[in-house]
Amino acid sequence: MSIISKNSLIHQIILSLEADLDTVKAQARGAHDAATHEESAAENKYDTFSLESGYLASGLSRRVREIEQSLQAYRDLAPRAFDDDDEIRLTALVTLDDDARLKYFIGPGAAGLVLSFEQVDVRVITPQSPLGQQLLGKAVGEDIMLMQKGVQTPASITDIV
């Protein structure tokens, strides 16, 4: 994969984050409106609709900030090319021997996002994730342990780009 292709992948991640941001902002506005609407005032001590809507609005507002931070990190990201003997770092696209149809992109945010890119699925992981922590500093041919369905499974790194 060339730097141009990696830039395309990053662009696709940015587009996905922008769509998520629009959705979460709309949800946050709706929750805020529900929490502050005059008809949402508690009718008795057991009526917690307004309180629950306020908690939801607060959580969604935090999610908006997280997505905005991830967006900025991806907009500032400079991808690099990796050779098989390079150590895995940020912007590496890693293939493990457990599933050649799935690659892992080490990114600064958006952990868990899965995209279809160049006929494979790409799962975004961060350096802070358990898998990211295992992969950082490793090279092709080295082994890691994957947690699959509660069971530790060995896997080897087969490619880094």
PDB file of C-alpha atoms in Angstrom:
ATOM      1  CA  MET A   1       0.000   0.000   0.000  1.00  0.00           C
ATOM      2  CA  SER A   2       1.399   3.339  -1.001  1.00  0.00           C
ATOM      3  CA  ILE A   3       1.264   6.544   1.005  1.00  0.00           C
ATOM      4  CA  ILE A   4      -1.425   7.701  -1.447  1.00  0.00           C
ATOM      5  CA  SER A   5      -3.543   4.654  -0.570  1.00  0.00           C
ATOM      6  CA  LYS A   6      -2.932   5.227   3.130  1.00  0.00           C
ATOM      7  CA  ASN A   7      -4.017   8.845   2.681  1.00  0.00           C
ATOM      8  CA  SER A   8      -7.195   7.502   1.042  1.00  0.00           C
ATOM      9  CA  LEU A   9      -7.789   5.231   4.034  1.00  0.00           C
ATOM     10  CA  ILE A  10      -7.299   8.161   6.420  1.00  0.00           C
ATOM     11  CA  HIS A  11      -9.691  10.237   4.308  1.00  0.00           C
ATOM     12  CA  GLN A  12     -12.282   7.449   4.555  1.00  0.00           C
ATOM     13  CA  ILE A  13     -11.839   7.399   8.355  1.00  0.00           C
ATOM     14  CA  ILE A  14     -12.327  11.184   8.440  1.00  0.00           C
ATOM     15  CA  LEU A  15     -15.529  10.918   6.381  1.00  0.00           C
ATOM     16  CA  SER A  16     -16.853   8.243   8.730  1.00  0.00           C
ATOM     17  CA  LEU A  17     -16.011  10.368  11.781  1.00  0.00           C
ATOM     18  CA  GLU A  18     -17.683  13.414  10.232  1.00  0.00           C
ATOM     19  CA  ALA A  19     -20.869  11.394   9.632  1.00  0.00           C
ATOM     20  CA  ASP A  20     -20.751  10.099  13.223  1.00  0.00           C
ATOM     21  CA  LEU A  21     -20.226  13.633  14.493  1.00  0.00           C
ATOM     22  CA  ASP A  22     -23.309  14.905  12.658  1.00  0.00           C
ATOM     23  CA  THR A  23     -25.399  12.043  14.067  1.00  0.00           C
ATOM     24  CA  VAL A  24     -24.181  12.438  17.648  1.00  0.00           C
ATOM     25  CA  LYS A  25     -24.614  16.224  17.535  1.00  0.00           C
ATOM     26  CA  ALA A  26     -28.229  15.770  16.433  1.00  0.00           C
ATOM     27  CA  GLN A  27     -28.805  13.216  19.199  1.00  0.00           C
ATOM     28  CA  ALA A  28     -27.221  15.549  21.770  1.00  0.00           C
ATOM     29  CA  ARG A  29     -29.444  18.439  20.647  1.00  0.00           C
ATOM     30  CA  GLY A  30     -32.517  16.201  20.912  1.00  0.00           C
ATOM     31  CA  ALA A  31     -31.558  14.983  24.382  1.00  0.00           C
ATOM     32  CA  HIS A  32     -30.819  18.553  25.532  1.00  0.00           C
ATOM     33  CA  ASP A  33     -34.141  19.777  24.181  1.00  0.00           C
ATOM     34  CA  ALA A  34     -35.950  16.914  25.931  1.00  0.00           C
ATOM     35  CA  ALA A  35     -34.174  17.657  29.197  1.00  0.00           C
ATOM     36  CA  THR A  36     -34.938  21.362  29.159  1.00  0.00           C
ATOM     37  CA  HIS A  37     -38.399  21.404  27.588  1.00  0.00           C
ATOM     38  CA  GLU A  38     -41.103  22.781  29.890  1.00  0.00           C
ATOM     39  CA  GLU A  39     -43.225  19.655  29.406  1.00  0.00           C
ATOM     40  CA  SER A  40     -40.353  17.557  30.749  1.00  0.00           C
ATOM     41  CA  ALA A  41     -40.621  19.026  34.242  1.00  0.00           C
ATOM     42  CA  ALA A  42     -41.021  16.306  36.847  1.00  0.00           C
ATOM     43  CA  GLU A  43     -44.627  15.775  37.901  1.00  0.00           C
ATOM     44  CA  ASN A  44     -43.619  13.877  41.045  1.00  0.00           C
ATOM     45  CA  LYS A  45     -40.513  12.560  42.747  1.00  0.00           C
ATOM     46  CA  TYR A  46     -40.603   9.374  40.661  1.00  0.00           C
ATOM     47  CA  ASP A  47     -40.674  11.198  37.332  1.00  0.00           C
ATOM     48  CA  THR A  48     -37.028  11.138  36.225  1.00  0.00           C
ATOM     49  CA  PHE A  49     -37.427  11.728  32.472  1.00  0.00           C
ATOM     50  CA  SER A  50     -35.825  15.182  32.556  1.00  0.00           C
ATOM     51  CA  LEU A  51     -32.954  13.967  34.743  1.00  0.00           C
ATOM     52  CA  GLU A  52     -32.296  10.962  32.491  1.00  0.00           C
ATOM     53  CA  SER A  53     -32.422  13.165  29.387  1.00  0.00           C
ATOM     54  CA  GLY A  54     -29.890  15.479  31.036  1.00  0.00           C
ATOM     55  CA  TYR A  55     -27.509  12.572  31.701  1.00  0.00           C
ATOM     56  CA  LEU A  56     -27.928  11.422  28.106  1.00  0.00           C
ATOM     57  CA  ALA A  57     -27.254  14.929  26.779  1.00  0.00           C
ATOM     58  CA  SER A  58     -24.130  15.173  28.937  1.00  0.00           C
ATOM     59  CA  GLY A  59     -22.815  11.821  27.713  1.00  0.00           C
ATOM     60  CA  LEU A  60     -23.521  12.685  24.098  1.00  0.00           C
ATOM     61  CA  SER A  61     -21.742  16.029  24.515  1.00  0.00           C
ATOM     62  CA  ARG A  62     -18.647  14.170  25.774  1.00  0.00           C
ATOM     63  CA  ARG A  63     -18.895  11.864  22.743  1.00  0.00           C
ATOM     64  CA  VAL A  64     -19.028  14.916  20.438  1.00  0.00           C
ATOM     65  CA  ARG A  65     -15.785  16.209  21.991  1.00  0.00           C
ATOM     66  CA  GLU A  66     -14.123  12.781  21.577  1.00  0.00           C
ATOM     67  CA  ILE A  67     -15.082  12.600  17.907  1.00  0.00           C
ATOM     68  CA  GLU A  68     -13.902  16.184  17.328  1.00  0.00           C
ATOM     69  CA  GLN A  69     -10.533  15.320  18.920  1.00  0.00           C
ATOM     70  CA  SER A  70     -10.219  12.202  16.753  1.00  0.00           C
ATOM     71  CA  LEU A  71     -11.104  14.203  13.649  1.00  0.00           C
ATOM     72  CA  GLN A  72      -8.409  16.768  14.390  1.00  0.00           C
ATOM     73  CA  ALA A  73      -5.861  14.030  15.071  1.00  0.00           C
ATOM     74  CA  TYR A  74      -6.608  12.374  11.712  1.00  0.00           C
ATOM     75  CA  ARG A  75      -6.523  15.694   9.861  1.00  0.00           C
ATOM     76  CA  ASP A  76      -3.043  16.325  11.313  1.00  0.00           C
ATOM     77  CA  LEU A  77      -1.835  12.743  10.752  1.00  0.00           C
ATOM     78  CA  ALA A  78       1.113  12.153   8.422  1.00  0.00           C
ATOM     79  CA  PRO A  79       1.140   8.508   7.287  1.00  0.00           C
ATOM     80  CA  ARG A  80       4.365   6.690   6.680  1.00  0.00           C
ATOM     81  CA  ALA A  81       5.314   3.589   4.747  1.00  0.00           C
ATOM     82  CA  PHE A  82       6.596   0.528   6.603  1.00  0.00           C
ATOM     83  CA  ASP A  83       8.838  -2.331   5.485  1.00  0.00           C
ATOM     84  CA  ASP A  84       8.696  -5.854   6.886  1.00  0.00           C
ATOM     85  CA  ASP A  85      11.684  -5.175   9.146  1.00  0.00           C
ATOM     86  CA  ASP A  86      10.246  -1.916  10.556  1.00  0.00           C
ATOM     87  CA  GLU A  87       8.678  -1.818  13.988  1.00  0.00           C
ATOM     88  CA  ILE A  88       4.947  -1.173  14.171  1.00  0.00           C
ATOM     89  CA  ARG A  89       4.102   2.453  14.966  1.00  0.00           C
ATOM     90  CA  LEU A  90       1.242   4.893  14.399  1.00  0.00           C
ATOM     91  CA  THR A  91      -0.208   4.643  10.830  1.00  0.00           C
ATOM     92  CA  ALA A  92       0.958   1.050  10.362  1.00  0.00           C
ATOM     93  CA  LEU A  93      -1.467  -1.267   8.591  1.00  0.00           C
ATOM     94  CA  VAL A  94      -0.939  -4.726  10.061  1.00  0.00           C
ATOM     95  CA  THR A  95      -1.997  -8.162   8.842  1.00  0.00           C
ATOM     96  CA  LEU A  96      -2.077 -11.138  11.207  1.00  0.00           C
ATOM     97  CA  ASP A  97      -2.088 -14.781  10.164  1.00  0.00           C
ATOM     98  CA  ASP A  98      -5.496 -15.394  11.786  1.00  0.00           C
ATOM     99  CA  ASP A  99      -7.481 -13.640   9.007  1.00  0.00           C
ATOM    100  CA  ALA A 100      -5.942 -12.207   5.828  1.00  0.00           C
ATOM    101  CA  ARG A 101      -9.257 -10.449   5.025  1.00  0.00           C
ATOM    102  CA  LEU A 102      -8.887  -8.209   8.104  1.00  0.00           C
ATOM    103  CA  LYS A 103      -6.139  -5.649   8.623  1.00  0.00           C
ATOM    104  CA  TYR A 104      -5.513  -3.434  11.634  1.00  0.00           C
ATOM    105  CA  PHE A 105      -4.740   0.259  11.220  1.00  0.00           C
ATOM    106  CA  ILE A 106      -2.941   1.874  14.154  1.00  0.00           C
ATOM    107  CA  GLY A 107      -4.566   5.301  14.428  1.00  0.00           C
ATOM    108  CA  PRO A 108      -4.787   8.133  16.952  1.00  0.00           C
ATOM    109  CA  GLY A 109      -8.519   7.614  17.588  1.00  0.00           C
ATOM    110  CA  ALA A 110     -11.775   6.070  16.339  1.00  0.00           C
ATOM    111  CA  ALA A 111     -10.967   2.716  17.933  1.00  0.00           C
ATOM    112  CA  GLY A 112     -13.257  -0.084  16.810  1.00  0.00           C
ATOM    113  CA  LEU A 113     -14.225   1.547  13.521  1.00  0.00           C
ATOM    114  CA  VAL A 114     -14.298  -1.046  10.722  1.00  0.00           C
ATOM    115  CA  LEU A 115     -14.093   0.065   7.091  1.00  0.00           C
ATOM    116  CA  SER A 116     -14.092  -1.792   3.822  1.00  0.00           C
ATOM    117  CA  PHE A 117     -10.976  -0.633   1.965  1.00  0.00           C
ATOM    118  CA  GLU A 118      -9.330  -2.119  -1.139  1.00  0.00           C
ATOM    119  CA  GLN A 119     -11.304  -5.393  -0.858  1.00  0.00           C
ATOM    120  CA  VAL A 120     -10.428  -5.999   2.816  1.00  0.00           C
ATOM    121  CA  ASP A 121     -11.890  -4.949   6.122  1.00  0.00           C
ATOM    122  CA  VAL A 122      -9.738  -2.537   8.113  1.00  0.00           C
ATOM    123  CA  ARG A 123     -10.284  -2.248  11.854  1.00  0.00           C
ATOM    124  CA  VAL A 124      -8.950   0.894  13.482  1.00  0.00           C
ATOM    125  CA  ILE A 125      -7.146   0.344  16.770  1.00  0.00           C
ATOM    126  CA  THR A 126      -5.238   2.794  18.931  1.00  0.00           C
ATOM    127  CA  PRO A 127      -1.859   2.444  20.636  1.00  0.00           C
ATOM    128  CA  GLN A 128      -3.744   2.475  23.970  1.00  0.00           C
ATOM    129  CA  SER A 129      -5.903  -0.551  23.124  1.00  0.00           C
ATOM    130  CA  PRO A 130      -4.829  -4.000  24.358  1.00  0.00           C
ATOM    131  CA  LEU A 131      -4.100  -5.144  20.793  1.00  0.00           C
ATOM    132  CA  GLY A 132      -2.360  -1.871  19.964  1.00  0.00           C
ATOM    133  CA  GLN A 133      -0.129  -2.230  23.025  1.00  0.00           C
ATOM    134  CA  GLN A 134       0.849  -5.738  21.927  1.00  0.00           C
ATOM    135  CA  LEU A 135       1.569  -4.699  18.337  1.00  0.00           C
ATOM    136  CA  LEU A 136       3.622  -1.562  18.976  1.00  0.00           C
ATOM    137  CA  GLY A 137       7.328  -2.218  18.533  1.00  0.00           C
ATOM    138  CA  LYS A 138       6.811  -5.639  16.927  1.00  0.00           C
ATOM    139  CA  ALA A 139       7.818  -6.604  13.374  1.00  0.00           C
ATOM    140  CA  VAL A 140       6.829  -9.161  10.751  1.00  0.00           C
ATOM    141  CA  GLY A 141       7.249 -12.717  12.045  1.00  0.00           C
ATOM    142  CA  GLU A 142       6.709 -11.864  15.693  1.00  0.00           C
ATOM    143  CA  ASP A 143       3.862 -13.375  17.674  1.00  0.00           C
ATOM    144  CA  ILE A 144       1.138 -11.852  19.825  1.00  0.00           C
ATOM    145  CA  MET A 145      -1.843 -13.220  21.744  1.00  0.00           C
ATOM    146  CA  LEU A 146      -5.358 -12.339  20.577  1.00  0.00           C
ATOM    147  CA  MET A 147      -8.359 -12.493  22.878  1.00  0.00           C
ATOM    148  CA  GLN A 148     -11.139 -14.167  20.896  1.00  0.00           C
ATOM    149  CA  LYS A 149     -14.400 -15.104  22.583  1.00  0.00           C
ATOM    150  CA  GLY A 150     -12.671 -15.072  25.962  1.00  0.00           C
ATOM    151  CA  VAL A 151      -9.832 -17.354  24.826  1.00  0.00           C
ATOM    152  CA  GLN A 152      -6.203 -16.351  24.251  1.00  0.00           C
ATOM    153  CA  THR A 153      -5.205 -17.341  20.703  1.00  0.00           C
ATOM    154  CA  PRO A 154      -1.679 -17.001  19.291  1.00  0.00           C
ATOM    155  CA  ALA A 155      -1.251 -15.009  16.065  1.00  0.00           C
ATOM    156  CA  SER A 156       1.751 -13.990  13.987  1.00  0.00           C
ATOM    157  CA  ILE A 157       2.336 -10.695  12.253  1.00  0.00           C
ATOM    158  CA  THR A 158       2.520 -11.447   8.524  1.00  0.00           C
ATOM    159  CA  ASP A 159       2.637  -7.988   6.955  1.00  0.00           C
ATOM    160  CA  ILE A 160       3.165  -4.320   7.837  1.00  0.00           C
ATOM    161  CA  VAL A 161       2.608  -1.450   5.402  1.00  0.00           C
TER     162      VAL A 161
END
